[in-house]
Short mmCIF file of C-alpha atoms in Angstrom, two decimals:
data_model
loop_
_atom_site.label_atom_id
_atom_site.label_comp_id
_atom_site.label_asym_id
_atom_site.label_seq_id
_atom_site.Cartn_x
_atom_site.Cartn_y
_atom_site.Cartn_z
CA MET A 1343 0.00 0.00 0.00
CA THR A 1344 2.88 2.35 0.79
CA THR A 1345 4.34 1.92 -2.70
CA ALA A 1346 0.96 2.43 -4.39
CA HIS A 1347 0.28 5.49 -2.25
CA ALA A 1348 3.70 6.95 -3.03
CA THR A 1349 3.22 6.35 -6.75
CA ALA A 1350 -0.22 7.95 -6.77
CA THR A 1351 1.06 10.91 -4.76
CA ARG A 1352 3.99 11.37 -7.12
CA ARG A 1353 1.76 11.29 -10.21
CA PHE A 1354 -0.72 13.72 -8.69
CA THR A 1355 2.06 16.10 -7.61
CA SER A 1356 3.64 15.96 -11.06
CA ALA A 1357 0.36 16.68 -12.85
CA PHE A 1358 -0.52 19.42 -10.36
CA THR A 1359 2.89 21.06 -10.76
CA GLU A 1360 2.76 20.96 -14.56
CA GLU A 1361 -0.70 22.54 -14.56
CA LYS A 1362 0.39 25.32 -12.21
CA ILE A 1363 3.51 26.03 -14.25
CA THR A 1364 1.43 26.30 -17.44
CA ASP A 1365 -1.12 28.60 -15.79
CA ALA A 1366 1.66 30.76 -14.35
CA ALA A 1367 3.30 31.07 -17.79
CA ILE A 1368 -0.02 32.16 -19.33
CA TYR A 1369 -0.50 34.82 -16.66
CA LEU A 1370 3.06 36.04 -17.21
CA LEU A 1371 2.15 36.52 -20.86
CA ALA A 1372 -0.91 38.42 -19.68
CA LEU A 1373 1.16 40.70 -17.46
CA GLY A 1374 3.47 41.53 -20.36
CA GLY A 1375 0.54 42.26 -22.63
CA PHE A 1376 -1.19 44.34 -19.93
CA TYR A 1377 1.91 46.47 -19.40
CA ILE A 1378 2.24 47.24 -23.10
CA THR A 1379 -1.48 47.95 -23.37
CA TYR A 1380 -1.34 50.22 -20.34
CA GLN A 1381 1.48 52.29 -21.82
CA THR A 1382 -0.38 52.65 -25.12
CA LEU A 1383 -3.70 53.60 -23.50
CA TYR A 1384 -1.94 56.00 -21.17
CA GLN A 1385 -0.36 57.86 -24.11
CA VAL A 1386 -3.68 57.88 -25.99
CA ALA A 1387 -5.43 59.34 -22.92
CA LEU A 1388 -2.81 62.11 -22.64
CA THR A 1389 -3.20 62.86 -26.35
CA ASN A 1390 -6.98 63.16 -25.92
CA GLY A 1391 -6.59 65.79 -23.18
CA PHE A 1392 -6.83 63.75 -19.98
CA PRO A 1393 -4.68 65.03 -17.09
CA PRO A 1394 -1.89 62.64 -16.03
CA ASP A 1395 -3.69 61.36 -12.91
CA GLN A 1396 -6.82 60.49 -14.90
CA ALA A 1397 -4.79 59.05 -17.76
CA VAL A 1398 -3.34 56.50 -15.32
CA VAL A 1399 -6.88 55.35 -14.41
CA VAL A 1400 -8.00 55.23 -18.05
CA GLY A 1401 -4.96 53.16 -18.98
CA ALA A 1402 -5.51 50.69 -16.12
CA LEU A 1403 -9.29 50.24 -16.47
CA ALA A 1404 -9.17 48.10 -19.61
CA ASP A 1405 -6.48 45.77 -18.24
CA LEU A 1406 -8.23 45.41 -14.86
CA ALA A 1407 -11.54 44.60 -16.59
CA ILE A 1408 -9.87 41.95 -18.76
CA LEU A 1409 -8.14 40.43 -15.72
CA ALA A 1410 -11.34 40.40 -13.62
CA TYR A 1411 -13.49 38.86 -16.35
CA SER A 1412 -10.85 36.28 -17.22
CA ARG A 1413 -10.65 35.17 -13.57
CA LYS A 1414 -14.45 34.89 -13.49
CA ALA A 1415 -14.30 32.76 -16.65
CA VAL A 1416 -11.76 30.46 -14.99
CA GLN A 1417 -14.01 30.05 -11.93
CA GLU A 1418 -17.03 29.20 -14.09
CA VAL A 1419 -15.08 26.71 -16.20
CA GLN A 1420 -13.71 24.94 -13.12
CA GLN A 1421 -17.32 24.24 -12.12
CA GLY A 1422 -18.02 22.62 -15.49
CA ARG A 1423 -19.76 25.56 -17.22
CA SER A 1424 -18.54 26.81 -20.60
CA ALA A 1425 -18.98 30.54 -19.71
CA TRP A 1426 -19.11 31.58 -23.36
CA GLY A 1427 -20.60 34.96 -22.54
CA ILE A 1428 -17.78 35.93 -20.20
CA ARG A 1429 -15.17 34.58 -22.61
CA LEU A 1430 -16.63 36.67 -25.43
CA ILE A 1431 -16.47 39.77 -23.22
CA VAL A 1432 -12.80 39.08 -22.50
CA ALA A 1433 -12.10 38.58 -26.21
CA ALA A 1434 -14.00 41.78 -27.14
CA LEU A 1435 -12.13 43.90 -24.60
CA SER A 1436 -8.82 42.42 -25.70
CA MET A 1437 -9.62 43.12 -29.36
CA ALA A 1438 -10.57 46.69 -28.46
CA THR A 1439 -7.19 47.24 -26.84
CA VAL A 1440 -5.51 45.67 -29.88
CA ALA A 1441 -7.37 48.09 -32.13
CA LEU A 1442 -6.17 51.07 -30.09
CA GLN A 1443 -2.60 49.78 -30.17
CA LEU A 1444 -2.75 49.25 -33.93
CA ARG A 1445 -4.07 52.75 -34.38
CA ALA A 1446 -1.17 54.12 -32.35
CA ALA A 1447 1.37 52.07 -34.37
CA TRP A 1448 -0.11 52.81 -37.82
CA PRO A 1449 1.25 52.63 -40.53
CA HIS A 1450 4.58 50.96 -39.65
CA PRO A 1451 4.33 47.16 -40.35
CA THR A 1452 6.86 46.14 -37.71
CA ALA A 1453 5.21 48.27 -35.05
CA LEU A 1454 1.81 46.83 -35.96
CA GLY A 1455 3.04 43.28 -35.39
CA GLN A 1456 4.76 44.15 -32.13
CA HIS A 1457 1.64 45.84 -30.73
CA ALA A 1458 -0.71 43.03 -31.79
CA LEU A 1459 1.46 40.10 -30.68
CA PRO A 1460 1.05 40.40 -26.87
CA ALA A 1461 -2.74 40.53 -27.00
CA VAL A 1462 -2.99 37.66 -29.49
CA VAL A 1463 -0.65 35.50 -27.39
CA TRP A 1464 -2.66 36.27 -24.26
CA ILE A 1465 -6.04 35.44 -25.80
CA THR A 1466 -4.71 32.20 -27.30
CA GLY A 1467 -3.15 31.13 -23.99
CA LEU A 1468 -6.29 31.97 -22.03
CA GLU A 1469 -8.49 29.92 -24.37
CA MET A 1470 -6.11 26.96 -24.17
CA MET A 1471 -6.19 27.11 -20.37
CA LEU A 1472 -9.99 27.43 -20.22
CA ARG A 1473 -10.55 24.53 -22.62
CA GLY A 1474 -8.22 22.29 -20.62
CA LYS A 1475 -9.90 23.14 -17.31
CA LEU A 1476 -13.35 22.65 -18.86
CA ARG A 1477 -12.43 19.17 -20.12
CA ALA A 1478 -11.06 18.24 -16.69
CA ALA A 1479 -14.17 19.56 -14.90
CA LYS A 1480 -16.55 17.68 -17.21
CA ALA A 1481 -14.54 14.47 -16.85
CA ALA A 1482 -14.62 14.76 -13.04
CA ARG A 1483 -18.37 15.41 -13.05
CA ARG A 1484 -18.97 12.50 -15.41
CA GLN A 1485 -16.93 10.17 -13.19
CA ALA A 1486 -18.82 11.36 -10.10
CA LEU A 1487 -22.13 10.52 -11.79
CA ILE A 1488 -20.79 7.08 -12.73
CA ASP A 1489 -19.61 6.42 -9.16
CA ALA A 1490 -23.00 7.53 -7.79
CA GLY A 1491 -24.80 5.14 -10.13
CA LEU A 1492 -26.59 7.97 -11.99
CA ARG A 1493 -24.80 7.32 -15.29
CA PRO A 1494 -23.66 4.05 -16.87
CA ALA A 1495 -19.94 3.46 -17.13
CA PRO A 1496 -18.51 3.65 -20.65
CA LEU A 1497 -18.12 0.35 -22.45
CA ALA A 1498 -14.80 -0.87 -23.76
CA LYS A 1499 -14.16 0.01 -27.39
CA LEU A 1500 -13.68 -2.62 -30.06
CA ARG A 1501 -10.46 -2.57 -32.05
CA LEU A 1502 -10.42 -0.71 -35.35
CA SER A 1503 -8.95 -3.77 -37.09
CA GLU A 1504 -12.06 -5.77 -36.13
CA TRP A 1505 -14.33 -3.15 -37.70
CA ILE A 1506 -12.25 -3.16 -40.89
CA LEU A 1507 -11.66 -6.91 -41.30
CA SER A 1508 -15.00 -8.20 -39.99
CA PRO A 1509 -17.53 -5.34 -39.96
CA TRP A 1510 -20.85 -7.23 -39.67
CA PRO A 1511 -19.90 -9.60 -36.81
CA THR A 1512 -18.26 -6.67 -35.04
CA PHE A 1513 -21.45 -4.64 -35.39
CA LEU A 1514 -23.44 -7.49 -33.84
CA VAL A 1515 -21.00 -7.62 -30.93
CA TRP A 1516 -21.21 -3.85 -30.49
CA ARG A 1517 -25.02 -4.04 -30.53
CA ILE A 1518 -25.13 -6.66 -27.78
CA MET A 1519 -22.59 -4.73 -25.71
CA ASN A 1520 -24.76 -1.60 -25.79
CA LEU A 1521 -28.14 -3.29 -25.36
CA ARG A 1522 -27.10 -5.73 -22.63
CA SER A 1523 -24.17 -3.87 -21.00
CA ALA A 1524 -22.11 -6.98 -21.69
CA THR A 1525 -18.39 -7.30 -22.24
CA ALA A 1526 -16.98 -7.97 -25.70
CA ASP A 1527 -16.02 -11.57 -24.81
CA THR A 1528 -19.52 -12.25 -23.47
CA ALA A 1529 -21.15 -10.89 -26.64
CA LYS A 1530 -18.80 -12.91 -28.84
CA ALA A 1531 -19.53 -16.07 -26.88
CA HIS A 1532 -23.29 -15.74 -27.36
CA LEU A 1533 -22.89 -15.08 -31.06
CA ALA A 1534 -20.44 -17.96 -31.36
CA ARG A 1535 -23.08 -20.39 -30.03
CA THR A 1536 -25.24 -19.56 -33.04
CA TRP A 1537 -22.44 -19.43 -35.56
CA THR A 1538 -20.98 -22.78 -34.60
CA LYS A 1539 -24.29 -24.34 -35.63
CA THR A 1540 -24.71 -22.48 -38.94
CA ALA A 1541 -21.31 -21.09 -39.92
CA PRO A 1542 -17.81 -20.93 -38.43
CA MET A 1543 -16.98 -18.06 -36.13
CA PRO A 1544 -14.38 -15.45 -37.22
CA ALA A 1545 -10.84 -16.78 -36.94
CA SER A 1546 -9.71 -13.94 -34.66
CA TRP A 1547 -12.23 -15.08 -32.01
CA THR A 1548 -10.97 -18.65 -31.71
CA VAL A 1549 -8.30 -17.58 -29.21
CA THR A 1550 -10.56 -16.15 -26.46
CA VAL A 1551 -14.11 -17.27 -27.19
CA PRO A 1552 -13.82 -21.04 -26.46
CA ALA A 1553 -12.63 -20.32 -22.92
CA VAL A 1554 -15.51 -17.90 -22.34
CA LEU A 1555 -18.17 -20.25 -23.71
CA ALA A 1556 -17.84 -22.53 -20.70
CA THR A 1557 -18.73 -19.77 -18.20
CA VAL A 1558 -21.27 -17.62 -20.07
CA PRO A 1559 -24.97 -18.61 -19.87
CA PRO A 1560 -27.10 -18.84 -23.02
CA PHE A 1561 -28.13 -15.56 -24.60
CA LYS A 1562 -31.80 -15.82 -23.65
CA THR A 1563 -30.88 -15.78 -19.95
CA LEU A 1564 -28.58 -12.78 -20.23
CA GLU A 1565 -30.81 -10.05 -18.82
CA ARG A 1566 -27.81 -8.09 -17.58
CA PRO A 1567 -24.16 -8.88 -16.78
CA ARG A 1568 -23.47 -10.84 -13.63
CA PHE A 1569 -21.11 -9.22 -11.16
CA ALA A 1570 -18.92 -10.53 -8.39
CA LEU A 1571 -20.69 -10.91 -5.05
CA PRO A 1572 -19.11 -10.73 -1.57
CA ALA A 1573 -17.30 -13.77 -0.23
CA ALA A 1574 -20.15 -14.63 2.15
CA THR A 1575 -22.54 -15.33 -0.75
CA ALA A 1576 -20.10 -16.36 -3.48
CA ALA A 1577 -20.73 -20.06 -2.97
CA ALA A 1578 -24.49 -19.80 -3.48
CA ALA A 1579 -24.35 -17.29 -6.35
CA PRO A 1580 -23.84 -18.07 -10.07
CA ALA A 1581 -20.31 -17.64 -11.36
CA PRO A 1582 -19.76 -13.97 -12.30
CA VAL A 1583 -18.46 -13.01 -15.72
CA ALA A 1584 -17.58 -9.38 -14.91
CA PRO A 1585 -15.22 -8.31 -12.09
CA LEU A 1586 -15.90 -5.77 -9.40
CA PRO A 1587 -14.99 -2.16 -10.18
CA THR A 1588 -11.66 -0.85 -9.01
CA ILE A 1589 -11.92 -0.45 -5.24
CA LYS A 1590 -10.18 2.63 -3.87
CA HIS A 1591 -9.59 4.18 -0.49
CA THR A 1592 -11.29 7.41 0.50
CA ASP A 1593 -8.06 9.29 -0.29
CA GLY A 1594 -8.18 8.06 -3.90
CA THR A 1595 -5.45 5.41 -3.70
CA GLU A 1596 -6.21 1.95 -5.05
CA ALA A 1597 -6.73 -0.78 -2.46
CA THR A 1598 -4.40 -3.78 -2.49
CA PRO A 1599 -5.78 -7.28 -3.21
CA GLN A 1600 -5.40 -8.19 0.47
CA GLU A 1601 -7.41 -5.12 1.52
CA VAL A 1602 -10.10 -5.89 -1.07
CA THR A 1603 -10.35 -9.47 0.20
CA ALA A 1604 -10.64 -8.30 3.80
CA PHE A 1605 -13.32 -5.78 2.88
CA LEU A 1606 -15.39 -8.23 0.84
CA GLY A 1607 -15.06 -10.87 3.55
CA ALA A 1608 -16.51 -8.47 6.12
CA LEU A 1609 -19.60 -7.72 4.04
CA PRO A 1610 -22.92 -9.35 5.00
CA ALA A 1611 -24.81 -11.56 2.58
CA ALA A 1612 -26.66 -9.59 -0.07
CA PRO A 1613 -30.47 -9.93 0.10
CA GLY A 1614 -32.02 -12.26 -2.44
CA LYS A 1615 -33.82 -11.46 -5.67
CA GLY A 1616 -37.21 -11.07 -4.00
CA ARG A 1617 -35.95 -8.29 -1.76
CA SER A 1618 -37.73 -4.99 -1.27
CA LYS A 1619 -36.11 -1.62 -1.77
CA ALA A 1620 -36.11 -1.13 1.98
CA GLU A 1621 -34.04 -4.31 2.41
CA ALA A 1622 -31.69 -3.14 -0.33
CA ARG A 1623 -31.35 0.22 1.43
CA VAL A 1624 -30.49 -1.51 4.72
CA TYR A 1625 -27.85 -3.54 2.90
CA GLN A 1626 -26.47 -0.40 1.29
CA ASP A 1627 -26.17 1.31 4.67
CA ALA A 1628 -24.41 -1.77 6.10
CA VAL A 1629 -21.91 -1.82 3.24
CA GLN A 1630 -21.33 1.92 3.70
CA GLN A 1631 -20.60 1.43 7.41
CA ILE A 1632 -18.14 -1.40 6.75
CA ALA A 1633 -16.52 0.61 3.96
CA ASP A 1634 -16.00 3.51 6.38
CA GLU A 1635 -14.34 1.12 8.84
CA HIS A 1636 -11.95 -0.06 6.11
CA THR A 1637 -11.51 3.49 4.68
CA ILE A 1638 -12.94 2.20 1.38
CA MET A 1639 -14.75 4.49 -1.06
CA CYS A 1640 -18.30 3.12 -1.32
CA THR A 1641 -19.63 4.12 -4.75
CA GLY A 1642 -22.98 3.53 -6.39
CA THR A 1643 -21.29 1.29 -8.97
CA LEU A 1644 -19.92 -0.96 -6.22
CA ILE A 1645 -23.33 -1.24 -4.51
CA ALA A 1646 -24.97 -2.02 -7.86
CA ARG A 1647 -22.60 -4.89 -8.55
CA LEU A 1648 -22.91 -6.30 -5.06
CA LEU A 1649 -26.71 -6.29 -5.37
CA ASP A 1650 -26.52 -7.41 -9.02
CA VAL A 1651 -28.68 -4.51 -10.22
CA SER A 1652 -28.29 -1.60 -12.58
CA PRO A 1653 -26.72 1.63 -11.25
CA GLY A 1654 -30.04 3.40 -11.81
CA TYR A 1655 -31.67 1.12 -9.20
CA VAL A 1656 -29.10 2.20 -6.62
CA SER A 1657 -29.80 5.88 -7.31
CA GLN A 1658 -33.44 5.24 -6.34
CA LEU A 1659 -32.52 3.84 -2.93
CA LYS A 1660 -31.63 7.25 -1.53
CA HIS A 1661 -35.34 8.13 -1.63
CA VAL A 1662 -36.33 5.01 0.33
CA THR A 1663 -37.18 5.55 3.97
CA ILE A 1664 -36.47 2.81 6.47
#
């Protein structure tokens, strides 16, 4: 566990440091652009008759507005919102300052490029930073919904070579995977049962499918994928064909196999198929309590697989009163 924790900490620290360095570099570009813009706007204000003390304020207002709105855009994006309105305001203000700088540098080509470059670099860097933070925020929100059982986990993708070399069988596999939430090997096994009677299965499947055929039930009984149950009920339950999700500690580190075994061994027997939602809720609370004792992160996906139900069923249990 110490090695896994150290590795996870090192990866997180590395990613965190790289992100902060990139953000700091973008803001350094902004400071350089703001200084040049301030000098230009200050000279324009003096030319238009502003006294020096007011020219300082006029020169700083545009840069302060751009900085304030850009920070607001970053805050909105970190919460998973695109904030297009605020980003357009920042771009419009930046373009306005560029226009004033180009007017001051006209008509010298070199001066035009030098005045436009800082603002263009700043806008480009800001958009890159916002897009990266927005992708990260959406991914975190999507994963939180998956862990809470409010959104199905993404299915594994089939290889491109399978689509190219055997498109129709691969489409049938993909269809079963999406309709039944089955794994690729499970879908291939069910199709292979039919094909072995009428036509040979694709040659690329002969490596993995025969071993899966012995453990996968016939297609007509596959209402949903079977998941691993706790050790207390494993003997009485049918053999699972899909493993438990990755079990992690509350600090985000992955639990070792020994810790997973100890946690599953401490779980009570899951209620049977004829259970009520109240019984399922009691079982969920018991698993949550044991998970807290073992510092295990108890997600909706884990509860769903222990109860052998869909994640949507688990999301309904929070409304059940005991």
